[in-house]
Short mmCIF file of C-alpha atoms in Angstrom, two decimals:
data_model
loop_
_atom_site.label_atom_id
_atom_site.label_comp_id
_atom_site.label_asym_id
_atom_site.label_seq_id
_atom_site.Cartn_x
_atom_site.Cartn_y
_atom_site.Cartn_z
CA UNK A 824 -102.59 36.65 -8.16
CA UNK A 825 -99.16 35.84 -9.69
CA UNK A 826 -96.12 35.53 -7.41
CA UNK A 827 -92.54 36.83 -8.34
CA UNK A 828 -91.66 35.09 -11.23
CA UNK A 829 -87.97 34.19 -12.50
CA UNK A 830 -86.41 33.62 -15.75
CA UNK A 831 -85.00 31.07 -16.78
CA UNK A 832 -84.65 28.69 -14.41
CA UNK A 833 -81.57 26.60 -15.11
CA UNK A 834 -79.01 27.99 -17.12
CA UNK A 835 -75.30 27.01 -18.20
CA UNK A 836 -72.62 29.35 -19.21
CA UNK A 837 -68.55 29.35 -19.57
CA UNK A 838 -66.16 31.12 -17.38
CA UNK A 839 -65.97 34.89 -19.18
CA UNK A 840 -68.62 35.25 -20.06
CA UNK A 841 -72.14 36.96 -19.59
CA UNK A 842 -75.94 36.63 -18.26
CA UNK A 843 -78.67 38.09 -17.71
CA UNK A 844 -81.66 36.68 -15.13
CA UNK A 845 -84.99 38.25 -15.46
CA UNK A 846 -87.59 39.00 -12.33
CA UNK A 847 -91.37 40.24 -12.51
CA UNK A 848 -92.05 41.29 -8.91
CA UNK A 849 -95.66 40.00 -7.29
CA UNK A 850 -98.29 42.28 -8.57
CA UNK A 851 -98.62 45.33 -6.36
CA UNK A 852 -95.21 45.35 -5.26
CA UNK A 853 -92.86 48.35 -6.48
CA UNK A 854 -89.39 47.14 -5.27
CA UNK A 855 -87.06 44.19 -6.06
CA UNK A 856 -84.53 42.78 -4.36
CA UNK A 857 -81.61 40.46 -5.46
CA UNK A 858 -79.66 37.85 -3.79
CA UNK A 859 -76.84 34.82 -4.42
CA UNK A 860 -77.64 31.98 -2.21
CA UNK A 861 -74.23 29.68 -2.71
CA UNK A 862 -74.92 25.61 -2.12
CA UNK A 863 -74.91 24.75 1.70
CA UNK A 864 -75.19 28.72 2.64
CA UNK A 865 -78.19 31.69 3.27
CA UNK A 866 -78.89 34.01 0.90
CA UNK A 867 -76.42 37.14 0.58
CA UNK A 868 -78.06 40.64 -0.71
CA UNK A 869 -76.45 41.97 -3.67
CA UNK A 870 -79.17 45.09 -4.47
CA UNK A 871 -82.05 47.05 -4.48
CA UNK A 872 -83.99 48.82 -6.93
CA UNK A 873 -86.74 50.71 -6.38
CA UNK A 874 -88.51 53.48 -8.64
CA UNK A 875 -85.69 52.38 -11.45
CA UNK A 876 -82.68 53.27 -9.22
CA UNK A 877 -80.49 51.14 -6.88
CA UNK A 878 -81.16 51.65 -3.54
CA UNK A 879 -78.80 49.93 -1.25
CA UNK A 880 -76.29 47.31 -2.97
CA UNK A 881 -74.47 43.93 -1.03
CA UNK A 882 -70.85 43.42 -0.80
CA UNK A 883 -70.50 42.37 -4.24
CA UNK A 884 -68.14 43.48 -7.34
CA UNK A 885 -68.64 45.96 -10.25
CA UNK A 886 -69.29 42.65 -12.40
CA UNK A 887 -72.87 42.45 -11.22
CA UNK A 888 -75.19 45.16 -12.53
CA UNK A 889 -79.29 45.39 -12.21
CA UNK A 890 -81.65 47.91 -13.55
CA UNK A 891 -85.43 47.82 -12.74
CA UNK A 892 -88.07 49.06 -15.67
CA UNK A 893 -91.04 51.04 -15.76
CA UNK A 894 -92.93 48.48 -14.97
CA UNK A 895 -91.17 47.24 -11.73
CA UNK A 896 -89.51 44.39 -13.19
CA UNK A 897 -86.02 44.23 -12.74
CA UNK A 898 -83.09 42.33 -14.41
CA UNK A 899 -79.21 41.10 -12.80
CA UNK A 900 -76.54 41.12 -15.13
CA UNK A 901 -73.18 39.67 -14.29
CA UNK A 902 -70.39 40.15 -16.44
CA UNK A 903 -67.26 38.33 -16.96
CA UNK A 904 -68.38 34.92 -15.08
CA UNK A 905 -66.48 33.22 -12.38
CA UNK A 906 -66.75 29.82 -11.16
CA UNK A 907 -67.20 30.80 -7.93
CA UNK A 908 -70.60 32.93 -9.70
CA UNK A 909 -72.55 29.25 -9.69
CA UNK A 910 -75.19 29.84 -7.49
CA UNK A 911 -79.02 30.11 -7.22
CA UNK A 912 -80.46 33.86 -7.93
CA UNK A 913 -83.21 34.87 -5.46
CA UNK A 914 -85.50 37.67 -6.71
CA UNK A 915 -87.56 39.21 -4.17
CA UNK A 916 -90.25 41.98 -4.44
CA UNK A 917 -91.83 44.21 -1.17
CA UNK A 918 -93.82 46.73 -1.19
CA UNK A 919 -96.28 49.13 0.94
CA UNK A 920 -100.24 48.94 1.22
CA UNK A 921 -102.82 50.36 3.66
CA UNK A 922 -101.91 47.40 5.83
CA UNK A 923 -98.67 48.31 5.76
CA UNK A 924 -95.95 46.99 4.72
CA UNK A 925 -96.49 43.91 2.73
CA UNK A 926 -92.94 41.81 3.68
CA UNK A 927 -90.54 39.84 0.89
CA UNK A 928 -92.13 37.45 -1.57
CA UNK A 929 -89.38 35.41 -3.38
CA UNK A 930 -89.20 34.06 -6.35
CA UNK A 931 -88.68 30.24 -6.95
CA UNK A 932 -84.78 30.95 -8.35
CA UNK A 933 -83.11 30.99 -11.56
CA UNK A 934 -80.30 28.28 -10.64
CA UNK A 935 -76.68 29.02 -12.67
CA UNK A 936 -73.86 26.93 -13.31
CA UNK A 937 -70.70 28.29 -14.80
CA UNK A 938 -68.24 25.82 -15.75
CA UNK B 998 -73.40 45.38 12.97
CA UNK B 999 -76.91 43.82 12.23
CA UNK B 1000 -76.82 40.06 12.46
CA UNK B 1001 -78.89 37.10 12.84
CA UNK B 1002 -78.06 33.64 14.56
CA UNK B 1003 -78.79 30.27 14.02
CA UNK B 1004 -77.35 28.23 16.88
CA UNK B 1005 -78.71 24.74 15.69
CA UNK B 1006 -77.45 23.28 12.00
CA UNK B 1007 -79.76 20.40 12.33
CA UNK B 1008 -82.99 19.36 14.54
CA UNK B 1009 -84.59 15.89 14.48
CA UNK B 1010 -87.66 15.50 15.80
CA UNK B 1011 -90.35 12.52 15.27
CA UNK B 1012 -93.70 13.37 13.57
CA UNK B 1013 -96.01 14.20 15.97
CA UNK B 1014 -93.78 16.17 18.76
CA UNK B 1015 -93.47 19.25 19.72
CA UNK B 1016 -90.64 21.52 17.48
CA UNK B 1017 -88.63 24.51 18.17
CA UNK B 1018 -86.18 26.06 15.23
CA UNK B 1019 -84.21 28.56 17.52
CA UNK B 1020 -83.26 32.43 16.47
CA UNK B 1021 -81.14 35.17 18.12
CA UNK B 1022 -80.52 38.67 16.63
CA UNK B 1023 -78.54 41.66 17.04
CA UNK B 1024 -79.70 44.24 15.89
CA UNK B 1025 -80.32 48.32 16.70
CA UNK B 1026 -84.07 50.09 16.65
CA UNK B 1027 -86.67 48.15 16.45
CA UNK B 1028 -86.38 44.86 14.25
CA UNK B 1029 -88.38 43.14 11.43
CA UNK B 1030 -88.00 39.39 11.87
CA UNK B 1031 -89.22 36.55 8.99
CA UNK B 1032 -89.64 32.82 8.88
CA UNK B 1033 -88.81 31.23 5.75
CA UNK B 1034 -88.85 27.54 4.62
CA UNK B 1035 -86.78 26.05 1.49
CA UNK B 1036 -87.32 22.62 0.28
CA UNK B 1037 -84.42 21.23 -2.22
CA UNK B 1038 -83.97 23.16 -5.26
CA UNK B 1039 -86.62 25.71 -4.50
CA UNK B 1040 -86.93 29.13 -3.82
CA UNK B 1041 -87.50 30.68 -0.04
CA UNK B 1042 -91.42 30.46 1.03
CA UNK B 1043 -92.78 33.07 3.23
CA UNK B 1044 -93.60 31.80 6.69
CA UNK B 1045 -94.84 34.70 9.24
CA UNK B 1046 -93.25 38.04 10.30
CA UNK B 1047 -93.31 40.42 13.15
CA UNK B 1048 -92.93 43.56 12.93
CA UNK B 1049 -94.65 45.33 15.64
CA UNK B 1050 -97.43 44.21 17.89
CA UNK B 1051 -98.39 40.91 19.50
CA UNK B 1052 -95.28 38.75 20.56
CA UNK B 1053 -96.71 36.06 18.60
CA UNK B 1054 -97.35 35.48 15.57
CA UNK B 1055 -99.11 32.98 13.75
CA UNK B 1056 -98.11 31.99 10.37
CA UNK B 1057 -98.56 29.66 7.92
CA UNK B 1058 -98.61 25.69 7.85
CA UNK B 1059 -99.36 25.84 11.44
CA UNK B 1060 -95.95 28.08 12.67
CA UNK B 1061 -95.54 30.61 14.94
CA UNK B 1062 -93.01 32.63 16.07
CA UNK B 1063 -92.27 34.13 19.76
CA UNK B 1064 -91.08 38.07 19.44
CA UNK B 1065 -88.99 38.25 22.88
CA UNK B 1066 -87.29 41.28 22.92
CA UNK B 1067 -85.46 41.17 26.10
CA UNK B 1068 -83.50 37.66 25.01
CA UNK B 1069 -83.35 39.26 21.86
CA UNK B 1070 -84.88 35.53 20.08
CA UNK B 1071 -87.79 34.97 17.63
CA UNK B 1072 -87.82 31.31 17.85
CA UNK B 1073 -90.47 29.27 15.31
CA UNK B 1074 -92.53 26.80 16.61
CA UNK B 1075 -95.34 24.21 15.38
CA UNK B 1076 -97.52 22.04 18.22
CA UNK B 1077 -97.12 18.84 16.24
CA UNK B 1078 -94.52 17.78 13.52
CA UNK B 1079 -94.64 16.74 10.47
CA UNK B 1080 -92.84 14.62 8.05
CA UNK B 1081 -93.65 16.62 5.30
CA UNK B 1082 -92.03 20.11 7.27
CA UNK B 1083 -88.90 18.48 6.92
CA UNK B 1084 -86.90 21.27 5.04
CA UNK B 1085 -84.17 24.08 5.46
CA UNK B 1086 -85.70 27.25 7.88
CA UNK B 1087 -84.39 30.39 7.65
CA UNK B 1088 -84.44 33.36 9.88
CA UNK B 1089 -83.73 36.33 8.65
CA UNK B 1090 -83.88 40.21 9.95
CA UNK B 1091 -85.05 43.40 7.82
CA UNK B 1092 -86.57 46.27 7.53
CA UNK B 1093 -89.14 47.70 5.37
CA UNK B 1094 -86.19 49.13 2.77
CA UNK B 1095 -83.24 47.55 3.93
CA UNK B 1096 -81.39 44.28 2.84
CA UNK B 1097 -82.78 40.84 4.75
CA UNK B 1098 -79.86 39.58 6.46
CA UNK B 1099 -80.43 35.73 7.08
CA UNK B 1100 -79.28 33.44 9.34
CA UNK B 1101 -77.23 30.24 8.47
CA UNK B 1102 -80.02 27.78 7.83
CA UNK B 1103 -81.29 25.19 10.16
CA UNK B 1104 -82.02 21.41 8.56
CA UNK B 1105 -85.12 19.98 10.01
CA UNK B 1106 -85.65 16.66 10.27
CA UNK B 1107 -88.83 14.64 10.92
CA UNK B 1108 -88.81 11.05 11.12
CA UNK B 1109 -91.86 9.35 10.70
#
């Protein structure tokens, strides 16, 4: 049974410009979760999605944007990058079963560097 | 507001004792607590959760966690260390579709 998978994993882009990260969420799992974990620091949410609409959303600018498809897999776009944007990108999928609810897988990262 | 605590940056321990990784929260209603592990580099690994039911939990690797609701802590434990758990441990506080909020991190250390 695959895990929450994340694409790519190491990526390099200039200030201004724009990326999109890529998340398939652990098979039976209908919501995804993303978060910026900054070197040294925890994880901070930025959103939600669940049944293709954002649920709850971090503390975190207009610049990052998400949408989750049909088939539960979800993508973060950030726009206009910042240095300060360098960071490793957590995915995380949940979901509910007859055991109830199943907890947070995470994904191994994609890792970006803006320079 | 909701909030998890970390008390202890760093905890050295030699392989083969006893280890504690402490964790307060603050939170209202009834919480969902998680254990995670991150090695270098990596993503967060799942360690155990509570969410309701027996105080504690066993998870996996060997950890479990103490649920004590009245000193508001869900500290992780392991009987014997190893070098190999060396790694950054995360608390972190949720529910079922609400943001985790994590704790700062806690470095563990296990010398051979």
């Amino acid at each position: 049974d695959a895990g929450v998978t994340q694409s790519p994993t190491h990526l390099i882009k200039t200030r201004g410009q724009q990326v999109t990260l890529r998340c398939s969420p652990k098979s039976g799992h209908d919501t995804v979760s993303w978060y910026q974990q900054a070197l040294g620091q925890g994880p901070q949410f930025i959103f939600q999605y669940y049944e293709e609409e954002e649920r709850q959303r971090g503390n975190f600018p207009d610049r990052f944007s998400g949408h989750q498809f049909p088939n539960y897999s979800s993508e973060l776009n950030v726009n206009a990058l910042l240095l300060g944007d360098s960071a490793l990108y957590l995915c995380a999928s949940s979901g509910w079963g007859q055991g109830g609810f199943y907890g947070y897988t995470f994904g191994s990262g994609t890792r970006l560097t803006v320079v | 507001a909701q909030s998890v605590a970390q008390p202890e940056d760093q905890v050295n321990v030699a392989e083969g004792n006893p280890l504690t990784v402490k964790c307060t929260y603050s939170v209202s209603g009834n919480p969902y607590l998680f254990w995670y592990v991150q090695y270098p580099n990596r993503g967060l690994q799942f360690l155990l959760k509570y969410i309701t039911g027996d105080n504690l939990v066993k998870g996996s690797y060997g950890f479990e966690a103490e649920f004590n609701k009245s000193q508001t802590s869900f500290h992780l434990k392991k009987p014997s260390a190893l070098v190999s758990d060396s790694a950054l441990y995360f608390c972190a506080y949720g529910g079922a579709t609400n943001k985790l909020i994590f704790g700062t991190g806690t470095l563990l250390a296990v010398q051979p």
